[in-house]
Tab-separated table of C-alpha atoms (C1' of nucleotides) in Angstrom:
chain	number	residue	atom	x	y	z
A	1	UNK	CA	-19.829	-30.761	35.189
A	2	UNK	CA	-18.121	-27.775	33.898
A	3	UNK	CA	-14.643	-26.663	33.144
A	4	UNK	CA	-16.190	-23.269	32.569
A	5	UNK	CA	-13.575	-21.285	34.404
A	6	UNK	CA	-10.747	-23.247	33.000
A	7	UNK	CA	-11.991	-23.080	29.440
A	8	UNK	CA	-12.771	-19.389	29.595
A	9	UNK	CA	-9.331	-18.656	30.900
A	10	UNK	CA	-7.731	-20.905	28.327
A	11	UNK	CA	-9.553	-19.045	25.592
A	12	UNK	CA	-8.553	-15.636	26.902
A	13	UNK	CA	-4.929	-16.698	27.234
A	14	UNK	CA	-4.917	-18.122	23.720
A	15	UNK	CA	-6.681	-15.090	22.286
A	16	UNK	CA	-4.246	-12.754	23.983
A	17	UNK	CA	-1.334	-14.596	22.463
A	18	UNK	CA	-2.723	-14.818	18.933
A	19	UNK	CA	-4.221	-11.334	18.790
A	20	UNK	CA	-1.093	-9.649	20.059
A	21	UNK	CA	1.028	-11.602	17.610
A	22	UNK	CA	-1.126	-11.052	14.530
A	23	UNK	CA	-3.458	-8.185	15.319
A	24	UNK	CA	-7.216	-8.151	14.956
A	25	UNK	CA	-7.289	-8.441	11.180
A	26	UNK	CA	-4.520	-11.021	10.938
A	27	UNK	CA	-5.711	-13.362	13.667
A	28	UNK	CA	-7.841	-16.400	12.777
A	29	UNK	CA	-10.417	-17.911	15.078
A	30	UNK	CA	-8.979	-21.299	14.124
A	31	UNK	CA	-5.551	-20.241	15.399
A	32	UNK	CA	-7.028	-19.219	18.718
A	33	UNK	CA	-8.986	-22.456	19.006
A	34	UNK	CA	-5.885	-24.516	18.248
A	35	UNK	CA	-3.840	-22.546	20.750
A	36	UNK	CA	-6.489	-23.107	23.408
A	37	UNK	CA	-6.769	-26.782	22.510
A	38	UNK	CA	-10.482	-26.581	21.864
A	39	UNK	CA	-12.925	-26.326	19.012
A	40	UNK	CA	-13.662	-23.257	16.967
A	41	UNK	CA	-17.350	-23.423	17.858
A	42	UNK	CA	-16.504	-23.073	21.539
A	43	UNK	CA	-15.132	-19.629	20.969
A	44	UNK	CA	-18.503	-18.466	19.784
A	45	UNK	CA	-20.238	-20.285	22.588
A	46	UNK	CA	-18.291	-18.353	25.230
A	47	UNK	CA	-17.741	-15.058	23.437
A	48	UNK	CA	-20.274	-14.270	20.759
A	49	UNK	CA	-17.978	-13.006	18.048
A	50	UNK	CA	-14.403	-12.363	17.078
A	51	UNK	CA	-14.878	-8.656	17.757
A	52	UNK	CA	-16.218	-9.279	21.245
A	53	UNK	CA	-13.350	-11.582	22.072
A	54	UNK	CA	-10.886	-9.091	20.711
A	55	UNK	CA	-12.321	-6.241	22.687
A	56	UNK	CA	-12.054	-8.244	25.863
A	57	UNK	CA	-8.417	-9.059	25.270
A	58	UNK	CA	-7.539	-5.602	24.053
A	59	UNK	CA	-9.154	-3.791	26.933
A	60	UNK	CA	-7.371	-5.984	29.405
A	61	UNK	CA	-4.052	-5.325	27.691
A	62	UNK	CA	-4.594	-1.578	27.555
A	63	UNK	CA	-5.793	-1.619	31.118
A	64	UNK	CA	-2.667	-3.382	32.342
A	65	UNK	CA	-0.492	-0.995	30.391
A	66	UNK	CA	-2.150	2.043	31.926
A	67	UNK	CA	-2.276	0.412	35.326
A	68	UNK	CA	1.443	-0.144	35.290
A	69	UNK	CA	1.935	3.460	34.343
A	70	UNK	CA	-0.392	4.621	37.102
A	71	UNK	CA	1.297	2.563	39.766
A	72	UNK	CA	4.681	3.881	38.820
A	73	UNK	CA	3.469	7.464	38.714
A	74	UNK	CA	1.585	7.306	41.981
A	75	UNK	CA	4.346	6.059	44.228
A	76	UNK	CA	5.023	8.370	47.112
A	77	UNK	CA	8.632	9.286	46.483
A	78	UNK	CA	10.549	12.470	45.781
A	79	UNK	CA	10.528	13.179	42.051
A	80	UNK	CA	14.027	12.033	41.185
A	81	UNK	CA	13.644	8.731	42.978
A	82	UNK	CA	10.192	8.382	41.525
A	83	UNK	CA	11.571	8.715	38.023
A	84	UNK	CA	14.125	6.034	38.745
A	85	UNK	CA	11.357	3.824	40.056
A	86	UNK	CA	9.091	4.503	37.068
A	87	UNK	CA	11.798	3.473	34.651
A	88	UNK	CA	12.732	0.363	36.582
A	89	UNK	CA	9.240	-0.965	37.151
A	90	UNK	CA	7.966	-0.019	33.722
A	91	UNK	CA	10.780	-1.737	31.874
A	92	UNK	CA	10.436	-4.728	34.134
A	93	UNK	CA	6.736	-4.945	33.383
A	94	UNK	CA	7.391	-4.722	29.670
A	95	UNK	CA	9.948	-7.509	29.840
A	96	UNK	CA	7.172	-9.804	30.970
A	97	UNK	CA	4.871	-8.788	28.119
A	98	UNK	CA	7.185	-7.557	25.422
A	99	UNK	CA	4.723	-7.571	22.530
A	100	UNK	CA	1.853	-5.817	24.284
A	101	UNK	CA	2.854	-2.213	23.529
A	102	UNK	CA	3.137	-2.669	19.791
A	103	UNK	CA	-0.129	-4.566	19.776
A	104	UNK	CA	-1.950	-1.864	21.684
A	105	UNK	CA	-0.432	1.052	19.804
A	106	UNK	CA	-1.140	-0.538	16.475
A	107	UNK	CA	-4.790	-1.237	17.204
A	108	UNK	CA	-5.223	2.214	18.717
A	109	UNK	CA	-3.922	3.706	15.503
A	110	UNK	CA	-6.588	1.940	13.518
A	111	UNK	CA	-9.452	2.478	15.911
A	112	UNK	CA	-8.731	5.416	18.198
A	113	UNK	CA	-12.207	5.007	19.692
A	114	UNK	CA	-10.920	1.930	21.470
A	115	UNK	CA	-9.215	4.245	23.911
A	116	UNK	CA	-12.426	6.033	24.755
A	117	UNK	CA	-13.971	2.861	26.116
A	118	UNK	CA	-11.199	2.872	28.680
A	119	UNK	CA	-12.038	6.349	29.892
A	120	UNK	CA	-15.384	5.252	31.183
A	121	UNK	CA	-15.334	3.900	34.680
A	122	UNK	CA	-11.667	3.077	34.662
A	123	UNK	CA	-9.824	3.958	37.840
A	124	UNK	CA	-6.702	2.611	36.170
A	125	UNK	CA	-6.516	5.687	34.046
A	126	UNK	CA	-3.285	7.364	35.013
A	127	UNK	CA	-3.424	10.698	36.773
A	128	UNK	CA	-1.099	12.360	34.347
A	129	UNK	CA	-2.002	15.887	35.365
A	130	UNK	CA	-0.768	15.381	38.876
A	131	UNK	CA	2.541	14.025	37.670
A	132	UNK	CA	2.985	16.898	35.247
A	133	UNK	CA	2.296	19.322	38.048
A	134	UNK	CA	4.872	17.594	40.197
A	135	UNK	CA	7.480	18.135	37.512
A	136	UNK	CA	6.563	21.783	37.185
A	137	UNK	CA	6.771	22.324	40.927
A	138	UNK	CA	10.110	20.560	41.210
A	139	UNK	CA	11.352	22.864	38.475
A	140	UNK	CA	10.221	25.937	40.373
A	141	UNK	CA	11.835	24.715	43.560
A	142	UNK	CA	15.104	24.109	41.761
A	143	UNK	CA	15.095	20.402	42.539
A	144	UNK	CA	15.397	19.743	38.825
A	145	UNK	CA	15.975	21.922	35.824
A	146	UNK	CA	12.904	23.772	34.525
A	147	UNK	CA	11.578	21.746	31.605
A	148	UNK	CA	8.346	21.213	29.744
A	149	UNK	CA	6.592	18.552	31.833
A	150	UNK	CA	4.914	16.889	28.858
A	151	UNK	CA	8.161	16.697	26.929
A	152	UNK	CA	9.951	15.171	29.882
A	153	UNK	CA	7.217	12.616	30.396
A	154	UNK	CA	7.310	11.743	26.727
A	155	UNK	CA	11.051	11.240	26.928
A	156	UNK	CA	10.735	8.914	29.882
A	157	UNK	CA	8.089	6.795	28.202
A	158	UNK	CA	9.868	6.804	24.853
A	159	UNK	CA	13.070	5.378	26.178
A	160	UNK	CA	11.317	2.689	28.191
A	161	UNK	CA	8.884	1.503	25.551
A	162	UNK	CA	10.585	2.036	22.216
A	163	UNK	CA	13.080	-0.843	22.345
A	164	UNK	CA	10.203	-3.287	22.731
A	165	UNK	CA	8.257	-1.772	19.884
A	166	UNK	CA	11.259	-1.706	17.580
A	167	UNK	CA	12.799	-4.990	18.659
A	168	UNK	CA	13.116	-6.605	15.201
A	169	UNK	CA	14.592	-3.452	13.725
A	170	UNK	CA	17.063	-3.058	16.566
A	171	UNK	CA	18.164	-6.651	16.277
A	172	UNK	CA	18.400	-6.387	12.503
A	173	UNK	CA	20.363	-3.162	12.372
A	174	UNK	CA	22.779	-3.887	15.196
A	175	UNK	CA	23.080	-7.593	14.504
A	176	UNK	CA	22.618	-8.679	18.114
A	177	UNK	CA	20.814	-11.899	19.047
A	178	UNK	CA	18.027	-12.627	21.513
A	179	UNK	CA	20.300	-13.115	24.514
A	180	UNK	CA	22.163	-9.893	23.880
A	181	UNK	CA	18.885	-8.087	23.389
A	182	UNK	CA	17.650	-9.227	26.800
A	183	UNK	CA	20.894	-8.016	28.341
A	184	UNK	CA	20.606	-4.708	26.574
A	185	UNK	CA	17.133	-4.162	27.969
A	186	UNK	CA	18.189	-5.219	31.426
A	187	UNK	CA	20.998	-2.668	31.328
A	188	UNK	CA	18.561	0.005	30.298
A	189	UNK	CA	16.848	0.108	33.675
A	190	UNK	CA	19.972	1.737	35.018
A	191	UNK	CA	21.140	3.549	31.925
A	192	UNK	CA	17.898	5.338	31.099
A	193	UNK	CA	17.318	6.461	34.670
A	194	UNK	CA	20.840	7.887	34.920
A	195	UNK	CA	20.460	9.485	31.522
A	196	UNK	CA	17.255	11.266	32.472
A	197	UNK	CA	18.426	12.394	35.883
A	198	UNK	CA	21.601	13.796	34.428
A	199	UNK	CA	19.676	15.668	31.771
A	200	UNK	CA	17.359	17.354	34.252
A	201	UNK	CA	19.921	18.101	36.928
A	202	UNK	CA	19.424	21.725	37.984
B	1	UNK	CA	-1.842	4.938	-25.702
B	2	UNK	CA	-0.864	4.370	-22.180
B	3	UNK	CA	-1.133	6.063	-18.865
B	4	UNK	CA	1.202	3.350	-17.672
B	5	UNK	CA	3.432	5.566	-15.614
B	6	UNK	CA	0.585	7.509	-14.225
B	7	UNK	CA	-1.460	4.483	-13.336
B	8	UNK	CA	1.449	2.648	-11.776
B	9	UNK	CA	2.265	5.631	-9.646
B	10	UNK	CA	-1.353	6.098	-8.701
B	11	UNK	CA	-1.514	2.505	-7.578
B	12	UNK	CA	1.647	2.735	-5.532
B	13	UNK	CA	0.483	5.931	-3.883
B	14	UNK	CA	-2.889	4.421	-3.069
B	15	UNK	CA	-1.355	1.182	-1.837
B	16	UNK	CA	1.038	3.076	0.377
B	17	UNK	CA	-1.796	4.966	1.949
B	18	UNK	CA	-4.071	1.981	2.524
B	19	UNK	CA	-1.392	-0.470	3.622
B	20	UNK	CA	0.149	1.915	6.112
B	21	UNK	CA	-3.249	2.745	7.520
B	22	UNK	CA	-4.553	-0.811	7.822
B	23	UNK	CA	-1.548	-3.098	7.545
B	24	UNK	CA	-1.129	-6.042	5.229
B	25	UNK	CA	-3.854	-8.182	6.738
B	26	UNK	CA	-6.339	-5.363	7.215
B	27	UNK	CA	-6.032	-3.762	3.793
B	28	UNK	CA	-8.463	-4.713	1.011
B	29	UNK	CA	-7.587	-4.698	-2.649
B	30	UNK	CA	-10.913	-2.993	-3.225
B	31	UNK	CA	-9.892	-0.148	-0.905
B	32	UNK	CA	-6.684	0.353	-2.823
B	33	UNK	CA	-8.490	0.296	-6.149
B	34	UNK	CA	-11.026	2.839	-4.930
B	35	UNK	CA	-8.295	5.080	-3.558
B	36	UNK	CA	-6.463	4.909	-6.889
B	37	UNK	CA	-9.664	5.541	-8.819
B	38	UNK	CA	-9.332	2.367	-10.865
B	39	UNK	CA	-10.617	-1.159	-11.009
B	40	UNK	CA	-9.632	-4.030	-8.793
B	41	UNK	CA	-8.508	-6.083	-11.779
B	42	UNK	CA	-5.967	-3.441	-12.700
B	43	UNK	CA	-4.081	-4.028	-9.514
B	44	UNK	CA	-3.466	-7.601	-10.554
B	45	UNK	CA	-2.581	-6.529	-14.049
B	46	UNK	CA	0.238	-4.289	-12.838
B	47	UNK	CA	1.323	-6.159	-9.743
B	48	UNK	CA	0.565	-9.846	-9.754
B	49	UNK	CA	-0.727	-10.227	-6.249
B	50	UNK	CA	-1.539	-8.460	-3.023
B	51	UNK	CA	1.688	-9.767	-1.491
B	52	UNK	CA	3.799	-8.443	-4.367
B	53	UNK	CA	2.175	-5.053	-4.171
B	54	UNK	CA	2.649	-4.975	-0.444
B	55	UNK	CA	6.286	-5.920	-0.649
B	56	UNK	CA	6.915	-3.117	-3.095
B	57	UNK	CA	5.315	-0.539	-0.849
B	58	UNK	CA	6.854	-1.908	2.304
B	59	UNK	CA	10.368	-2.063	0.955
B	60	UNK	CA	10.137	1.469	-0.247
B	61	UNK	CA	8.905	2.631	3.154
B	62	UNK	CA	11.632	0.767	5.022
B	63	UNK	CA	14.184	1.998	2.563
B	64	UNK	CA	13.215	5.604	3.079
B	65	UNK	CA	13.263	5.154	6.835
B	66	UNK	CA	16.775	3.701	6.779
B	67	UNK	CA	17.897	6.212	4.190
B	68	UNK	CA	16.867	9.081	6.398
B	69	UNK	CA	18.738	7.524	9.255
B	70	UNK	CA	21.815	7.005	7.112
B	71	UNK	CA	21.854	10.534	5.831
B	72	UNK	CA	21.631	11.936	9.307
B	73	UNK	CA	24.330	9.630	10.636
B	74	UNK	CA	26.746	10.229	7.777
B	75	UNK	CA	26.911	13.996	7.915
B	76	UNK	CA	30.396	15.291	8.416
B	77	UNK	CA	30.008	17.149	11.679
B	78	UNK	CA	31.508	16.908	15.140
B	79	UNK	CA	29.519	14.457	17.242
B	80	UNK	CA	27.514	16.906	19.322
B	81	UNK	CA	26.422	18.916	16.307
B	82	UNK	CA	25.752	15.710	14.454
B	83	UNK	CA	23.399	14.548	17.181
B	84	UNK	CA	21.540	17.824	16.998
B	85	UNK	CA	21.290	17.420	13.248
B	86	UNK	CA	20.128	13.802	13.473
B	87	UNK	CA	17.312	14.745	15.801
B	88	UNK	CA	16.239	17.714	13.728
B	89	UNK	CA	16.231	16.042	10.349
B	90	UNK	CA	14.809	12.760	11.599
B	91	UNK	CA	11.855	14.356	13.347
B	92	UNK	CA	11.297	16.570	10.332
B	93	UNK	CA	11.239	13.540	8.060
B	94	UNK	CA	8.779	11.779	10.320
B	95	UNK	CA	6.465	14.763	10.343
B	96	UNK	CA	6.047	14.289	6.617
B	97	UNK	CA	5.227	10.592	6.957
B	98	UNK	CA	3.911	10.231	10.451
B	99	UNK	CA	2.378	6.767	10.119
B	100	UNK	CA	5.284	5.062	8.397
B	101	UNK	CA	7.208	3.995	11.520
B	102	UNK	CA	4.314	2.187	13.161
B	103	UNK	CA	3.483	0.544	9.860
B	104	UNK	CA	7.029	-0.669	9.336
B	105	UNK	CA	7.603	-1.772	12.915
B	106	UNK	CA	4.341	-3.621	13.026
B	107	UNK	CA	4.937	-5.560	9.838
B	108	UNK	CA	8.515	-6.285	10.858
B	109	UNK	CA	7.222	-7.798	14.062
B	110	UNK	CA	5.052	-10.206	12.149
B	111	UNK	CA	7.536	-11.088	9.436
B	112	UNK	CA	11.071	-10.313	10.584
B	113	UNK	CA	12.374	-11.796	7.318
B	114	UNK	CA	11.112	-8.677	5.591
B	115	UNK	CA	14.143	-6.874	6.965
B	116	UNK	CA	16.543	-9.352	5.438
B	117	UNK	CA	15.409	-8.485	1.943
B	118	UNK	CA	16.659	-4.985	2.641
B	119	UNK	CA	20.119	-6.189	3.540
B	120	UNK	CA	20.757	-7.445	0.057
B	121	UNK	CA	22.132	-4.858	-2.283
B	122	UNK	CA	20.913	-1.913	-0.285
B	123	UNK	CA	23.394	0.918	0.044
B	124	UNK	CA	20.779	2.699	2.125
B	125	UNK	CA	21.527	0.414	5.007
B	126	UNK	CA	22.878	2.681	7.745
B	127	UNK	CA	26.479	2.311	8.777
B	128	UNK	CA	25.668	1.923	12.415
B	129	UNK	CA	29.047	0.529	13.407
B	130	UNK	CA	30.848	3.654	12.347
B	131	UNK	CA	28.492	5.845	14.334
B	132	UNK	CA	28.860	3.655	17.417
B	133	UNK	CA	32.620	3.877	17.093
B	134	UNK	CA	32.395	7.638	16.833
B	135	UNK	CA	30.517	7.747	20.124
B	136	UNK	CA	33.093	5.509	21.795
B	137	UNK	CA	35.967	7.631	20.545
B	138	UNK	CA	34.326	10.869	21.631
B	139	UNK	CA	33.931	9.299	25.054
B	140	UNK	CA	37.617	8.423	25.227
B	141	UNK	CA	38.629	11.884	24.159
B	142	UNK	CA	36.426	13.422	26.819
B	143	UNK	CA	34.284	15.269	24.292
B	144	UNK	CA	31.261	13.592	25.811
B	145	UNK	CA	30.716	11.424	28.837
B	146	UNK	CA	31.667	7.767	28.432
B	147	UNK	CA	28.461	5.898	27.702
B	148	UNK	CA	27.355	2.686	26.047
B	149	UNK	CA	27.142	3.648	22.359
B	150	UNK	CA	24.227	1.340	21.609
B	151	UNK	CA	22.228	2.610	24.563
B	152	UNK	CA	22.823	6.194	23.538
B	153	UNK	CA	21.802	5.502	19.973
B	154	UNK	CA	18.666	3.765	21.192
B	155	UNK	CA	17.828	6.766	23.341
B	156	UNK	CA	18.194	9.135	20.421
B	157	UNK	CA	15.981	7.064	18.164
B	158	UNK	CA	13.436	6.392	20.892
B	159	UNK	CA	12.759	10.017	21.623
B	160	UNK	CA	12.475	10.935	17.952
B	161	UNK	CA	10.247	8.107	16.824
B	162	UNK	CA	8.089	7.188	19.794
B	163	UNK	CA	5.694	10.142	19.732
B	164	UNK	CA	4.674	9.215	16.197
B	165	UNK	CA	4.172	5.578	17.067
B	166	UNK	CA	2.175	6.374	20.176
B	167	UNK	CA	0.269	9.350	18.814
B	168	UNK	CA	-3.264	8.188	19.634
B	169	UNK	CA	-2.251	7.191	23.153
B	170	UNK	CA	-0.460	10.478	23.744
B	171	UNK	CA	-3.430	12.456	22.536
B	172	UNK	CA	-5.813	10.328	24.570
B	173	UNK	CA	-3.900	10.456	27.821
B	174	UNK	CA	-2.937	14.125	27.739
B	175	UNK	CA	-6.113	15.348	26.104
B	176	UNK	CA	-4.388	17.509	23.522
B	177	UNK	CA	-5.762	17.968	20.008
B	178	UNK	CA	-4.170	17.667	16.586
B	179	UNK	CA	-2.867	21.232	16.467
B	180	UNK	CA	-1.285	20.999	19.889
B	181	UNK	CA	0.227	17.668	18.959
B	182	UNK	CA	1.917	19.195	15.916
B	183	UNK	CA	3.287	21.966	18.101
B	184	UNK	CA	4.524	19.474	20.648
B	185	UNK	CA	6.427	17.578	17.982
B	186	UNK	CA	7.826	20.760	16.512
B	187	UNK	CA	9.127	21.745	19.935
B	188	UNK	CA	10.760	18.366	20.334
B	189	UNK	CA	13.388	19.075	17.690
B	190	UNK	CA	14.946	21.482	20.130
B	191	UNK	CA	13.975	19.843	23.390
B	192	UNK	CA	15.243	16.352	22.614
B	193	UNK	CA	18.565	17.585	21.259
B	194	UNK	CA	19.176	19.725	24.350
B	195	UNK	CA	18.102	16.862	26.567
B	196	UNK	CA	20.552	14.438	25.016
B	197	UNK	CA	23.471	16.828	24.904
B	198	UNK	CA	22.962	17.742	28.534
B	199	UNK	CA	22.848	14.102	29.525
B	200	UNK	CA	26.132	13.243	27.824
B	201	UNK	CA	28.036	16.354	28.787
B	202	UNK	CA	31.455	15.237	30.070
C	1	DG	C1'	-20.461	-28.010	27.338
C	2	DT	C1'	-18.404	-29.934	23.442
C	3	DC	C1'	-18.134	-31.614	18.915
C	4	DT	C1'	-19.024	-32.080	13.488
C	5	DA	C1'	-20.933	-30.267	9.582
C	6	DT	C1'	-22.179	-26.666	6.951
C	7	DA	C1'	-24.255	-22.254	5.743
C	8	DG	C1'	-23.124	-17.742	3.996
C	9	DC	C1'	-20.158	-14.234	2.949
C	10	DT	C1'	-15.906	-11.753	1.929
C	11	DG	C1'	-12.153	-10.914	-0.773
C	12	DG	C1'	-8.149	-12.252	-3.834
C	13	DA	C1'	-7.526	-13.672	-8.332
C	14	DT	C1'	-8.733	-14.727	-13.281
C	15	DA	C1'	-11.355	-14.952	-17.827
C	16	DG	C1'	-12.781	-12.660	-21.508
C	17	DA	C1'	-15.025	-8.782	-23.937
C	18	DC	C1'	-13.857	-4.277	-25.596
D	1	DG	C1'	-4.883	-1.105	-20.891
D	2	DT	C1'	-9.264	-1.172	-18.853
D	3	DC	C1'	-13.594	-2.966	-17.512
D	4	DT	C1'	-17.419	-6.542	-15.966
D	5	DA	C1'	-18.482	-10.847	-14.456
D	6	DT	C1'	-17.286	-14.726	-12.030
D	7	DC	C1'	-14.666	-18.359	-9.755
D	8	DC	C1'	-13.120	-20.283	-5.570
D	9	DA	C1'	-10.658	-20.417	-1.137
D	10	DG	C1'	-10.822	-19.110	3.447
D	11	DC	C1'	-13.174	-17.396	7.169
D	12	DT	C1'	-16.828	-16.201	10.676
D	13	DA	C1'	-20.738	-17.887	12.492
D	14	DT	C1'	-24.532	-21.143	13.375
D	15	DA	C1'	-27.331	-25.552	13.466
D	16	DG	C1'	-27.847	-29.639	15.494
D	17	DA	C1'	-26.267	-34.163	17.345
D	18	DC	C1'	-24.330	-36.050	21.480
DNA sequence: GTCTATAGCTGGATAGAC
DNA sequence: GTCTATCCAGCTATAGAC
């Protein structure tokens, strides 16, 4: 009689937690086993090696990150409302998994090939080109100011993601605590959207 | 006869390179020794342990990061020009050390106490409160729109730093190469400043 | 499927010659 | 100060009993 499903899921959940907290190099198989409430040997029984387990977790994390981006970008709204929606839903998604971006970005820095594995066969890969085109067209039509589409997209992403990546620094420099930080981020859904829309007003 | 100075500096330079590329956990003392062109034992002769060496490198990196921020914030200019100057000089500084922010943010995530060591006796610590006050006052005077000072500051930092932190992702998703990336960042000095100033126009 | 025990290696740290 | 040789802890991974 097997708890296969349960155990596998437990392992993945534990691995996700430990890997994203400590990174590939810093994580210990023992930590993951403890977190999952099972034995170290079981990890190798289900997933052959640390690398394999990591790749599984990492790809899922990257996939979710890109998926969220895709969903936001592909909504069928006029550009300005779409931007508001992107900001809202992206920040909301990050609030649920606040340490994922730093984890992903850090591992991508060290092994940029990791991204390439996502290209293959992934429908989650965001259709950036279409969104960039949309910005360009809206600029031509005078719906928004004419701006470099890539720069604008970078600005949007920056302001959504950065606070999560820099959380300890932000808390340290400003002196705010966890509760205030949560509030700050919550406020940002509105603030960032307004900020962007004002900046690109025609 | 000693190459003390030279060797010490060589070690620090090598350690900086390896640590910021691979992080504390991922770096190997052997890598650092190779990079410095010396023997592994020498590292322990000059700096007792891996941790000590790391702390030295890390503190210097964090210090420089905060110093740059301080310098930009403390210039004696009217707020709008100051913002333009902050963006310009901060991005320029990051172009010279593009991997430092991710390195620092990542290690801070894993050991937030590392920041506290900077508090002590560091005049480089940026006088954030004064800058926030300046924003509030400018809002009251109608020089800029009334906005949450912290949110505005976060926006400024986000747009400057994020592209460096997310470099591999940006390159992967947009498909641009190294040269185009450099150009993109160069352009940002202007673009981001204009973007911000437009957004906070009264 | 799950556990204990252990093999085998990697890497930080030290001893000791020069 | 610098090097070679080596120790030893910690870790991944596997063998083998249940």
